[in-house]
């Protein structure tokens, strides 16, 4: 059951990305191009998502288990550190270069040809590099 | 600042955004997990016992979405301007950056903001900001 709900959530997420135009890097870059012809659509996507999300998290409240009875795994860190800021900055640069972030890139893999494949390959390599560096630290 | 009125699509954007929110709600309320793509992927790479099934299922749904879409309609046109080298560089930065930053547009931007997380607000402002600056540089400073 849990696998089905996760599959459904992923599917709905992907459909949402396609409907909203966020699976199109040119549209994303249009939002990030403040000095050019600015396309505010991404802000509306965020707006729509957060509006629903606010409701969802309110419903979740302080539940320790989900509606299907598994433990809720929500992040508990609250402190803002260099990793958060530098990591986010680096992510933003990558996002601004290609107009892809993880979700849209994955949603484009099956039908997008070699370009999302290149990006996702490099992204996985970057994530693996992170794991390596973290393991070294321990 | 000029608004690209011919490109601005407020209603599909809002609808698509709401669907993304619904997806996050489903994963949260039913699976008790955050729909942050970089986190879902990253966690998969860590290969924690018992914690990989739902991740694979979610990613299958996400990557399969365009195929399901195609059963009903043609996919909207997409344009990728980045060169191959740029795609690789961007991918590396996104891969490393989202892991150090503990999230991306879905994790911090959608879920984090919906939880009223200050940490996610900071992360979102930072990656939006660096996204804006990067595009300014690539589209308006470096352009010949």
PDB file of N, CA, C and O in Angstrom, chain A residues 56-134:
ATOM      1  N   UNK A  56      -1.987  20.881   4.032  1.00  0.00           N
ATOM      2  CA  UNK A  56      -1.517  19.517   4.302  1.00  0.00           C
ATOM      3  C   UNK A  56      -0.741  19.442   5.602  1.00  0.00           C
ATOM      4  O   UNK A  56      -0.942  18.531   6.415  1.00  0.00           O
ATOM      5  N   UNK A  57       0.168  20.398   5.797  1.00  0.00           N
ATOM      6  CA  UNK A  57       0.980  20.353   7.015  1.00  0.00           C
ATOM      7  C   UNK A  57       0.155  20.691   8.247  1.00  0.00           C
ATOM      8  O   UNK A  57       0.427  20.208   9.343  1.00  0.00           O
ATOM      9  N   UNK A  58      -0.873  21.511   8.062  1.00  0.00           N
ATOM     10  CA  UNK A  58      -1.776  21.782   9.189  1.00  0.00           C
ATOM     11  C   UNK A  58      -2.519  20.501   9.563  1.00  0.00           C
ATOM     12  O   UNK A  58      -2.679  20.173  10.735  1.00  0.00           O
ATOM     13  N   UNK A  59      -2.980  19.779   8.540  1.00  0.00           N
ATOM     14  CA  UNK A  59      -3.669  18.513   8.776  1.00  0.00           C
ATOM     15  C   UNK A  59      -2.745  17.503   9.447  1.00  0.00           C
ATOM     16  O   UNK A  59      -3.163  16.750  10.322  1.00  0.00           O
ATOM     17  N   UNK A  60      -1.475  17.527   9.043  1.00  0.00           N
ATOM     18  CA  UNK A  60      -0.511  16.596   9.621  1.00  0.00           C
ATOM     19  C   UNK A  60      -0.263  16.915  11.084  1.00  0.00           C
ATOM     20  O   UNK A  60      -0.027  16.023  11.901  1.00  0.00           O
ATOM     21  N   UNK A  61      -0.337  18.202  11.394  1.00  0.00           N
ATOM     22  CA  UNK A  61      -0.213  18.647  12.776  1.00  0.00           C
ATOM     23  C   UNK A  61       0.985  18.061  13.483  1.00  0.00           C
ATOM     24  O   UNK A  61       2.092  18.064  12.944  1.00  0.00           O
ATOM     25  N   UNK A  62       0.759  17.557  14.660  1.00  0.00           N
ATOM     26  CA  UNK A  62       1.849  16.970  15.416  1.00  0.00           C
ATOM     27  C   UNK A  62       1.758  15.449  15.405  1.00  0.00           C
ATOM     28  O   UNK A  62       2.231  14.792  16.331  1.00  0.00           O
ATOM     29  N   UNK A  63       1.138  14.915  14.357  1.00  0.00           N
ATOM     30  CA  UNK A  63       1.018  13.468  14.227  1.00  0.00           C
ATOM     31  C   UNK A  63       2.391  12.817  14.272  1.00  0.00           C
ATOM     32  O   UNK A  63       3.342  13.329  13.684  1.00  0.00           O
ATOM     33  N   UNK A  64       2.463  11.683  14.948  1.00  0.00           N
ATOM     34  CA  UNK A  64       3.727  10.954  14.938  1.00  0.00           C
ATOM     35  C   UNK A  64       3.654   9.798  13.954  1.00  0.00           C
ATOM     36  O   UNK A  64       4.669   9.250  13.547  1.00  0.00           O
ATOM     37  N   UNK A  65       2.417   9.411  13.597  1.00  0.00           N
ATOM     38  CA  UNK A  65       2.249   8.390  12.560  1.00  0.00           C
ATOM     39  C   UNK A  65       1.350   8.904  11.442  1.00  0.00           C
ATOM     40  O   UNK A  65       0.448   9.691  11.669  1.00  0.00           O
ATOM     41  N   UNK A  66       1.598   8.397  10.242  1.00  0.00           N
ATOM     42  CA  UNK A  66       0.808   8.803   9.089  1.00  0.00           C
ATOM     43  C   UNK A  66      -0.553   8.116   9.136  1.00  0.00           C
ATOM     44  O   UNK A  66      -0.811   7.287  10.002  1.00  0.00           O
ATOM     45  N   UNK A  67      -1.425   8.478   8.173  1.00  0.00           N
ATOM     46  CA  UNK A  67      -2.746   7.872   8.102  1.00  0.00           C
ATOM     47  C   UNK A  67      -2.666   6.379   7.823  1.00  0.00           C
ATOM     48  O   UNK A  67      -3.601   5.635   8.085  1.00  0.00           O
ATOM     49  N   UNK A  68      -1.519   5.940   7.271  1.00  0.00           N
ATOM     50  CA  UNK A  68      -1.352   4.509   7.012  1.00  0.00           C
ATOM     51  C   UNK A  68      -0.573   3.824   8.129  1.00  0.00           C
ATOM     52  O   UNK A  68      -0.189   2.666   8.020  1.00  0.00           O
ATOM     53  N   UNK A  69      -0.313   4.555   9.181  1.00  0.00           N
ATOM     54  CA  UNK A  69       0.288   3.963  10.367  1.00  0.00           C
ATOM     55  C   UNK A  69       1.799   3.873  10.426  1.00  0.00           C
ATOM     56  O   UNK A  69       2.346   3.226  11.316  1.00  0.00           O
ATOM     57  N   UNK A  70       2.480   4.535   9.483  1.00  0.00           N
ATOM     58  CA  UNK A  70       3.948   4.533   9.571  1.00  0.00           C
ATOM     59  C   UNK A  70       4.422   5.813  10.247  1.00  0.00           C
ATOM     60  O   UNK A  70       3.748   6.826  10.224  1.00  0.00           O
ATOM     61  N   UNK A  71       5.593   5.747  10.833  1.00  0.00           N
ATOM     62  CA  UNK A  71       6.085   6.909  11.566  1.00  0.00           C
ATOM     63  C   UNK A  71       6.385   8.057  10.607  1.00  0.00           C
ATOM     64  O   UNK A  71       6.908   7.849   9.513  1.00  0.00           O
ATOM     65  N   UNK A  72       6.018   9.247  11.047  1.00  0.00           N
ATOM     66  CA  UNK A  72       6.282  10.445  10.246  1.00  0.00           C
ATOM     67  C   UNK A  72       7.766  10.778  10.345  1.00  0.00           C
ATOM     68  O   UNK A  72       8.328  10.797  11.436  1.00  0.00           O
ATOM     69  N   UNK A  73       8.397  11.021   9.200  1.00  0.00           N
ATOM     70  CA  UNK A  73       9.826  11.400   9.232  1.00  0.00           C
ATOM     71  C   UNK A  73       9.952  12.813   8.709  1.00  0.00           C
ATOM     72  O   UNK A  73      10.130  13.045   7.517  1.00  0.00           O
ATOM     73  N   UNK A  74       9.833  13.752   9.633  1.00  0.00           N
ATOM     74  CA  UNK A  74       9.972  15.146   9.218  1.00  0.00           C
ATOM     75  C   UNK A  74      11.275  15.705   9.748  1.00  0.00           C
ATOM     76  O   UNK A  74      11.689  15.354  10.851  1.00  0.00           O
ATOM     77  N   UNK A  75      11.913  16.570   8.980  1.00  0.00           N
ATOM     78  CA  UNK A  75      13.198  17.124   9.441  1.00  0.00           C
ATOM     79  C   UNK A  75      13.008  17.906  10.734  1.00  0.00           C
ATOM     80  O   UNK A  75      12.014  18.627  10.888  1.00  0.00           O
ATOM     81  N   UNK A  76      13.972  17.751  11.632  1.00  0.00           N
ATOM     82  CA  UNK A  76      13.841  18.456  12.901  1.00  0.00           C
ATOM     83  C   UNK A  76      14.899  19.535  13.086  1.00  0.00           C
ATOM     84  O   UNK A  76      14.826  20.333  14.000  1.00  0.00           O
ATOM     85  N   UNK A  77      15.868  19.567  12.160  1.00  0.00           N
ATOM     86  CA  UNK A  77      16.911  20.601  12.278  1.00  0.00           C
ATOM     87  C   UNK A  77      16.289  21.959  12.063  1.00  0.00           C
ATOM     88  O   UNK A  77      15.458  22.149  11.195  1.00  0.00           O
ATOM     89  N   UNK A  78      16.726  22.898  12.874  1.00  0.00           N
ATOM     90  CA  UNK A  78      16.232  24.249  12.673  1.00  0.00           C
ATOM     91  C   UNK A  78      17.353  25.257  12.456  1.00  0.00           C
ATOM     92  O   UNK A  78      17.115  26.367  12.006  1.00  0.00           O
ATOM     93  N   UNK A  79      18.590  24.846  12.781  1.00  0.00           N
ATOM     94  CA  UNK A  79      19.620  25.882  12.701  1.00  0.00           C
ATOM     95  C   UNK A  79      20.102  26.113  11.267  1.00  0.00           C
ATOM     96  O   UNK A  79      20.106  25.212  10.438  1.00  0.00           O
ATOM     97  N   UNK A  80      20.451  27.343  11.033  1.00  0.00           N
ATOM     98  CA  UNK A  80      20.871  27.788   9.711  1.00  0.00           C
ATOM     99  C   UNK A  80      22.385  27.875   9.726  1.00  0.00           C
ATOM    100  O   UNK A  80      22.964  28.684  10.448  1.00  0.00           O
ATOM    101  N   UNK A  81      23.018  27.010   8.953  1.00  0.00           N
ATOM    102  CA  UNK A  81      24.479  26.984   8.988  1.00  0.00           C
ATOM    103  C   UNK A  81      25.078  27.209   7.602  1.00  0.00           C
ATOM    104  O   UNK A  81      24.363  27.411   6.619  1.00  0.00           O
ATOM    105  N   UNK A  82      26.410  27.157   7.558  1.00  0.00           N
ATOM    106  CA  UNK A  82      27.109  27.425   6.308  1.00  0.00           C
ATOM    107  C   UNK A  82      26.759  26.416   5.236  1.00  0.00           C
ATOM    108  O   UNK A  82      26.644  26.744   4.066  1.00  0.00           O
ATOM    109  N   UNK A  83      26.580  25.160   5.632  1.00  0.00           N
ATOM    110  CA  UNK A  83      26.241  24.114   4.669  1.00  0.00           C
ATOM    111  C   UNK A  83      24.931  24.452   3.962  1.00  0.00           C
ATOM    112  O   UNK A  83      24.808  24.315   2.747  1.00  0.00           O
ATOM    113  N   UNK A  84      23.964  24.886   4.730  1.00  0.00           N
ATOM    114  CA  UNK A  84      22.670  25.232   4.172  1.00  0.00           C
ATOM    115  C   UNK A  84      22.808  26.358   3.156  1.00  0.00           C
ATOM    116  O   UNK A  84      22.297  26.280   2.040  1.00  0.00           O
ATOM    117  N   UNK A  85      23.513  27.402   3.568  1.00  0.00           N
ATOM    118  CA  UNK A  85      23.633  28.587   2.726  1.00  0.00           C
ATOM    119  C   UNK A  85      24.518  28.320   1.500  1.00  0.00           C
ATOM    120  O   UNK A  85      24.121  28.622   0.371  1.00  0.00           O
ATOM    121  N   UNK A  86      25.687  27.759   1.715  1.00  0.00           N
ATOM    122  CA  UNK A  86      26.591  27.505   0.584  1.00  0.00           C
ATOM    123  C   UNK A  86      26.021  26.449  -0.353  1.00  0.00           C
ATOM    124  O   UNK A  86      26.111  26.560  -1.577  1.00  0.00           O
ATOM    125  N   UNK A  87      25.419  25.426   0.227  1.00  0.00           N
ATOM    126  CA  UNK A  87      24.803  24.384  -0.591  1.00  0.00           C
ATOM    127  C   UNK A  87      23.681  24.955  -1.446  1.00  0.00           C
ATOM    128  O   UNK A  87      23.580  24.682  -2.647  1.00  0.00           O
ATOM    129  N   UNK A  88      22.840  25.765  -0.837  1.00  0.00           N
ATOM    130  CA  UNK A  88      21.731  26.378  -1.571  1.00  0.00           C
ATOM    131  C   UNK A  88      22.253  27.318  -2.654  1.00  0.00           C
ATOM    132  O   UNK A  88      21.698  27.376  -3.754  1.00  0.00           O
ATOM    133  N   UNK A  89      23.315  28.036  -2.346  1.00  0.00           N
ATOM    134  CA  UNK A  89      23.897  28.941  -3.338  1.00  0.00           C
ATOM    135  C   UNK A  89      24.405  28.159  -4.542  1.00  0.00           C
ATOM    136  O   UNK A  89      24.155  28.529  -5.693  1.00  0.00           O
ATOM    137  N   UNK A  90      25.105  27.054  -4.257  1.00  0.00           N
ATOM    138  CA  UNK A  90      25.628  26.220  -5.344  1.00  0.00           C
ATOM    139  C   UNK A  90      24.490  25.631  -6.165  1.00  0.00           C
ATOM    140  O   UNK A  90      24.528  25.611  -7.401  1.00  0.00           O
ATOM    141  N   UNK A  91      23.467  25.162  -5.483  1.00  0.00           N
ATOM    142  CA  UNK A  91      22.295  24.616  -6.174  1.00  0.00           C
ATOM    143  C   UNK A  91      21.678  25.666  -7.092  1.00  0.00           C
ATOM    144  O   UNK A  91      21.368  25.404  -8.256  1.00  0.00           O
ATOM    145  N   UNK A  92      21.539  26.879  -6.582  1.00  0.00           N
ATOM    146  CA  UNK A  92      20.958  27.960  -7.366  1.00  0.00           C
ATOM    147  C   UNK A  92      21.766  28.276  -8.620  1.00  0.00           C
ATOM    148  O   UNK A  92      21.198  28.580  -9.673  1.00  0.00           O
ATOM    149  N   UNK A  93      23.084  28.178  -8.507  1.00  0.00           N
ATOM    150  CA  UNK A  93      23.929  28.436  -9.673  1.00  0.00           C
ATOM    151  C   UNK A  93      23.667  27.365 -10.737  1.00  0.00           C
ATOM    152  O   UNK A  93      23.449  27.669 -11.913  1.00  0.00           O
ATOM    153  N   UNK A  94      23.681  26.109 -10.308  1.00  0.00           N
ATOM    154  CA  UNK A  94      23.404  25.018 -11.243  1.00  0.00           C
ATOM    155  C   UNK A  94      22.035  25.176 -11.883  1.00  0.00           C
ATOM    156  O   UNK A  94      21.855  24.991 -13.085  1.00  0.00           O
ATOM    157  N   UNK A  95      21.068  25.536 -11.077  1.00  0.00           N
ATOM    158  CA  UNK A  95      19.697  25.745 -11.550  1.00  0.00           C
ATOM    159  C   UNK A  95      19.639  26.861 -12.587  1.00  0.00           C
ATOM    160  O   UNK A  95      18.989  26.741 -13.617  1.00  0.00           O
ATOM    161  N   UNK A  96      20.387  27.910 -12.315  1.00  0.00           N
ATOM    162  CA  UNK A  96      20.404  29.046 -13.237  1.00  0.00           C
ATOM    163  C   UNK A  96      21.156  28.765 -14.526  1.00  0.00           C
ATOM    164  O   UNK A  96      20.908  29.388 -15.553  1.00  0.00           O
ATOM    165  N   UNK A  97      22.080  27.821 -14.479  1.00  0.00           N
ATOM    166  CA  UNK A  97      22.834  27.488 -15.691  1.00  0.00           C
ATOM    167  C   UNK A  97      21.973  26.690 -16.671  1.00  0.00           C
ATOM    168  O   UNK A  97      21.939  26.975 -17.866  1.00  0.00           O
ATOM    169  N   UNK A  98      21.274  25.681 -16.167  1.00  0.00           N
ATOM    170  CA  UNK A  98      20.542  24.815 -17.087  1.00  0.00           C
ATOM    171  C   UNK A  98      19.023  24.953 -17.025  1.00  0.00           C
ATOM    172  O   UNK A  98      18.328  24.490 -17.923  1.00  0.00           O
ATOM    173  N   UNK A  99      18.521  25.556 -15.946  1.00  0.00           N
ATOM    174  CA  UNK A  99      17.067  25.652 -15.824  1.00  0.00           C
ATOM    175  C   UNK A  99      16.433  24.350 -15.364  1.00  0.00           C
ATOM    176  O   UNK A  99      15.221  24.175 -15.413  1.00  0.00           O
ATOM    177  N   UNK A 100      17.297  23.423 -14.903  1.00  0.00           N
ATOM    178  CA  UNK A 100      16.812  22.141 -14.397  1.00  0.00           C
ATOM    179  C   UNK A 100      17.063  22.064 -12.905  1.00  0.00           C
ATOM    180  O   UNK A 100      18.149  22.402 -12.438  1.00  0.00           O
ATOM    181  N   UNK A 101      16.102  21.562 -12.143  1.00  0.00           N
ATOM    182  CA  UNK A 101      16.361  21.162 -10.784  1.00  0.00           C
ATOM    183  C   UNK A 101      15.958  19.685 -10.732  1.00  0.00           C
ATOM    184  O   UNK A 101      15.484  19.148 -11.726  1.00  0.00           O
ATOM    185  N   UNK A 102      16.175  19.003  -9.616  1.00  0.00           N
ATOM    186  CA  UNK A 102      16.007  17.549  -9.628  1.00  0.00           C
ATOM    187  C   UNK A 102      14.674  17.023 -10.174  1.00  0.00           C
ATOM    188  O   UNK A 102      14.669  16.142 -11.025  1.00  0.00           O
ATOM    189  N   UNK A 103      13.561  17.565  -9.693  1.00  0.00           N
ATOM    190  CA  UNK A 103      12.258  17.061 -10.114  1.00  0.00           C
ATOM    191  C   UNK A 103      12.024  17.132 -11.612  1.00  0.00           C
ATOM    192  O   UNK A 103      11.766  16.108 -12.253  1.00  0.00           O
ATOM    193  N   UNK A 104      12.078  18.325 -12.190  1.00  0.00           N
ATOM    194  CA  UNK A 104      11.878  18.467 -13.628  1.00  0.00           C
ATOM    195  C   UNK A 104      12.828  17.624 -14.479  1.00  0.00           C
ATOM    196  O   UNK A 104      12.431  17.094 -15.513  1.00  0.00           O
ATOM    197  N   UNK A 105      14.064  17.505 -14.027  1.00  0.00           N
ATOM    198  CA  UNK A 105      15.017  16.705 -14.804  1.00  0.00           C
ATOM    199  C   UNK A 105      14.580  15.245 -14.850  1.00  0.00           C
ATOM    200  O   UNK A 105      14.602  14.603 -15.896  1.00  0.00           O
ATOM    201  N   UNK A 106      14.163  14.731 -13.700  1.00  0.00           N
ATOM    202  CA  UNK A 106      13.712  13.341 -13.648  1.00  0.00           C
ATOM    203  C   UNK A 106      12.419  13.163 -14.436  1.00  0.00           C
ATOM    204  O   UNK A 106      12.217  12.152 -15.099  1.00  0.00           O
ATOM    205  N   UNK A 107      11.546  14.163 -14.369  1.00  0.00           N
ATOM    206  CA  UNK A 107      10.272  14.086 -15.094  1.00  0.00           C
ATOM    207  C   UNK A 107      10.502  14.156 -16.599  1.00  0.00           C
ATOM    208  O   UNK A 107       9.603  13.831 -17.372  1.00  0.00           O
ATOM    209  N   UNK A 108      11.679  14.582 -17.019  1.00  0.00           N
ATOM    210  CA  UNK A 108      11.984  14.701 -18.448  1.00  0.00           C
ATOM    211  C   UNK A 108      12.771  13.524 -18.993  1.00  0.00           C
ATOM    212  O   UNK A 108      12.948  13.392 -20.198  1.00  0.00           O
ATOM    213  N   UNK A 109      13.268  12.678 -18.096  1.00  0.00           N
ATOM    214  CA  UNK A 109      14.150  11.584 -18.515  1.00  0.00           C
ATOM    215  C   UNK A 109      13.562  10.664 -19.574  1.00  0.00           C
ATOM    216  O   UNK A 109      14.216  10.347 -20.561  1.00  0.00           O
ATOM    217  N   UNK A 110      12.333  10.243 -19.360  1.00  0.00           N
ATOM    218  CA  UNK A 110      11.743   9.234 -20.243  1.00  0.00           C
ATOM    219  C   UNK A 110      11.503   9.725 -21.659  1.00  0.00           C
ATOM    220  O   UNK A 110      11.512   8.942 -22.609  1.00  0.00           O
ATOM    221  N   UNK A 111      11.265  11.035 -21.799  1.00  0.00           N
ATOM    222  CA  UNK A 111      10.878  11.543 -23.113  1.00  0.00           C
ATOM    223  C   UNK A 111      11.759  12.676 -23.627  1.00  0.00           C
ATOM    224  O   UNK A 111      11.595  13.147 -24.737  1.00  0.00           O
ATOM    225  N   UNK A 112      12.727  13.100 -22.825  1.00  0.00           N
ATOM    226  CA  UNK A 112      13.461  14.314 -23.178  1.00  0.00           C
ATOM    227  C   UNK A 112      14.746  14.113 -23.975  1.00  0.00           C
ATOM    228  O   UNK A 112      15.416  15.077 -24.307  1.00  0.00           O
ATOM    229  N   UNK A 113      15.124  12.894 -24.240  1.00  0.00           N
ATOM    230  CA  UNK A 113      16.353  12.688 -25.006  1.00  0.00           C
ATOM    231  C   UNK A 113      17.589  12.766 -24.140  1.00  0.00           C
ATOM    232  O   UNK A 113      17.524  12.599 -22.925  1.00  0.00           O
ATOM    233  N   UNK A 114      18.730  13.074 -24.773  1.00  0.00           N
ATOM    234  CA  UNK A 114      20.005  12.991 -24.047  1.00  0.00           C
ATOM    235  C   UNK A 114      20.245  14.128 -23.061  1.00  0.00           C
ATOM    236  O   UNK A 114      21.035  13.993 -22.132  1.00  0.00           O
ATOM    237  N   UNK A 115      19.572  15.250 -23.252  1.00  0.00           N
ATOM    238  CA  UNK A 115      19.883  16.413 -22.401  1.00  0.00           C
ATOM    239  C   UNK A 115      19.538  16.205 -20.932  1.00  0.00           C
ATOM    240  O   UNK A 115      20.403  16.394 -20.075  1.00  0.00           O
ATOM    241  N   UNK A 116      18.286  15.818 -20.595  1.00  0.00           N
ATOM    242  CA  UNK A 116      18.036  15.547 -19.177  1.00  0.00           C
ATOM    243  C   UNK A 116      18.877  14.374 -18.672  1.00  0.00           C
ATOM    244  O   UNK A 116      19.246  14.342 -17.489  1.00  0.00           O
ATOM    245  N   UNK A 117      19.213  13.459 -19.530  1.00  0.00           N
ATOM    246  CA  UNK A 117      20.036  12.306 -19.143  1.00  0.00           C
ATOM    247  C   UNK A 117      21.422  12.767 -18.701  1.00  0.00           C
ATOM    248  O   UNK A 117      21.937  12.340 -17.660  1.00  0.00           O
ATOM    249  N   UNK A 118      22.025  13.669 -19.477  1.00  0.00           N
ATOM    250  CA  UNK A 118      23.318  14.247 -19.136  1.00  0.00           C
ATOM    251  C   UNK A 118      23.260  14.937 -17.780  1.00  0.00           C
ATOM    252  O   UNK A 118      24.129  14.743 -16.914  1.00  0.00           O
ATOM    253  N   UNK A 119      22.225  15.757 -17.618  1.00  0.00           N
ATOM    254  CA  UNK A 119      22.065  16.500 -16.373  1.00  0.00           C
ATOM    255  C   UNK A 119      21.897  15.549 -15.197  1.00  0.00           C
ATOM    256  O   UNK A 119      22.559  15.701 -14.167  1.00  0.00           O
ATOM    257  N   UNK A 120      20.997  14.583 -15.325  1.00  0.00           N
ATOM    258  CA  UNK A 120      20.735  13.655 -14.228  1.00  0.00           C
ATOM    259  C   UNK A 120      21.967  12.823 -13.895  1.00  0.00           C
ATOM    260  O   UNK A 120      22.283  12.586 -12.732  1.00  0.00           O
ATOM    261  N   UNK A 121      22.684  12.403 -14.928  1.00  0.00           N
ATOM    262  CA  UNK A 121      23.921  11.653 -14.698  1.00  0.00           C
ATOM    263  C   UNK A 121      24.892  12.466 -13.859  1.00  0.00           C
ATOM    264  O   UNK A 121      25.451  11.970 -12.872  1.00  0.00           O
ATOM    265  N   UNK A 122      25.075  13.719 -14.251  1.00  0.00           N
ATOM    266  CA  UNK A 122      25.989  14.598 -13.517  1.00  0.00           C
ATOM    267  C   UNK A 122      25.471  14.870 -12.115  1.00  0.00           C
ATOM    268  O   UNK A 122      26.245  14.940 -11.150  1.00  0.00           O
ATOM    269  N   UNK A 123      24.154  15.026 -11.999  1.00  0.00           N
ATOM    270  CA  UNK A 123      23.553  15.278 -10.687  1.00  0.00           C
ATOM    271  C   UNK A 123      23.786  14.091  -9.754  1.00  0.00           C
ATOM    272  O   UNK A 123      24.163  14.265  -8.588  1.00  0.00           O
ATOM    273  N   UNK A 124      23.597  12.892 -10.253  1.00  0.00           N
ATOM    274  CA  UNK A 124      23.846  11.696  -9.446  1.00  0.00           C
ATOM    275  C   UNK A 124      25.315  11.612  -9.063  1.00  0.00           C
ATOM    276  O   UNK A 124      25.652  11.231  -7.935  1.00  0.00           O
ATOM    277  N   UNK A 125      26.186  11.977  -9.993  1.00  0.00           N
ATOM    278  CA  UNK A 125      27.611  11.983  -9.691  1.00  0.00           C
ATOM    279  C   UNK A 125      27.906  12.976  -8.579  1.00  0.00           C
ATOM    280  O   UNK A 125      28.674  12.690  -7.649  1.00  0.00           O
ATOM    281  N   UNK A 126      27.272  14.142  -8.652  1.00  0.00           N
ATOM    282  CA  UNK A 126      27.450  15.158  -7.617  1.00  0.00           C
ATOM    283  C   UNK A 126      26.966  14.658  -6.265  1.00  0.00           C
ATOM    284  O   UNK A 126      27.606  14.875  -5.237  1.00  0.00           O
ATOM    285  N   UNK A 127      25.833  13.975  -6.263  1.00  0.00           N
ATOM    286  CA  UNK A 127      25.294  13.444  -5.016  1.00  0.00           C
ATOM    287  C   UNK A 127      26.187  12.340  -4.468  1.00  0.00           C
ATOM    288  O   UNK A 127      26.402  12.242  -3.255  1.00  0.00           O
ATOM    289  N   UNK A 128      26.735  11.528  -5.361  1.00  0.00           N
ATOM    290  CA  UNK A 128      27.637  10.464  -4.926  1.00  0.00           C
ATOM    291  C   UNK A 128      28.912  11.064  -4.348  1.00  0.00           C
ATOM    292  O   UNK A 128      29.449  10.569  -3.346  1.00  0.00           O
ATOM    293  N   UNK A 129      29.380  12.138  -4.974  1.00  0.00           N
ATOM    294  CA  UNK A 129      30.564  12.839  -4.483  1.00  0.00           C
ATOM    295  C   UNK A 129      30.322  13.346  -3.069  1.00  0.00           C
ATOM    296  O   UNK A 129      31.174  13.225  -2.181  1.00  0.00           O
ATOM    297  N   UNK A 130      29.122  13.890  -2.840  1.00  0.00           N
ATOM    298  CA  UNK A 130      28.750  14.354  -1.516  1.00  0.00           C
ATOM    299  C   UNK A 130      28.846  13.208  -0.511  1.00  0.00           C
ATOM    300  O   UNK A 130      29.402  13.365   0.585  1.00  0.00           O
ATOM    301  N   UNK A 131      28.289  12.053  -0.864  1.00  0.00           N
ATOM    302  CA  UNK A 131      28.312  10.902   0.044  1.00  0.00           C
ATOM    303  C   UNK A 131      29.749  10.494   0.375  1.00  0.00           C
ATOM    304  O   UNK A 131      30.070  10.165   1.518  1.00  0.00           O
ATOM    305  N   UNK A 132      30.594  10.536  -0.640  1.00  0.00           N
ATOM    306  CA  UNK A 132      32.003  10.197  -0.456  1.00  0.00           C
ATOM    307  C   UNK A 132      32.678  11.140   0.520  1.00  0.00           C
ATOM    308  O   UNK A 132      33.387  10.726   1.439  1.00  0.00           O
ATOM    309  N   UNK A 133      32.452  12.437   0.295  1.00  0.00           N
ATOM    310  CA  UNK A 133      33.069  13.445   1.145  1.00  0.00           C
ATOM    311  C   UNK A 133      32.558  13.329   2.577  1.00  0.00           C
ATOM    312  O   UNK A 133      33.317  13.490   3.533  1.00  0.00           O
ATOM    313  N   UNK A 134      31.291  13.037   2.739  1.00  0.00           N
ATOM    314  CA  UNK A 134      30.711  12.884   4.063  1.00  0.00           C
ATOM    315  C   UNK A 134      31.289  11.666   4.776  1.00  0.00           C
ATOM    316  O   UNK A 134      31.555  11.703   5.976  1.00  0.00           O
TER     317      UNK A 134
END
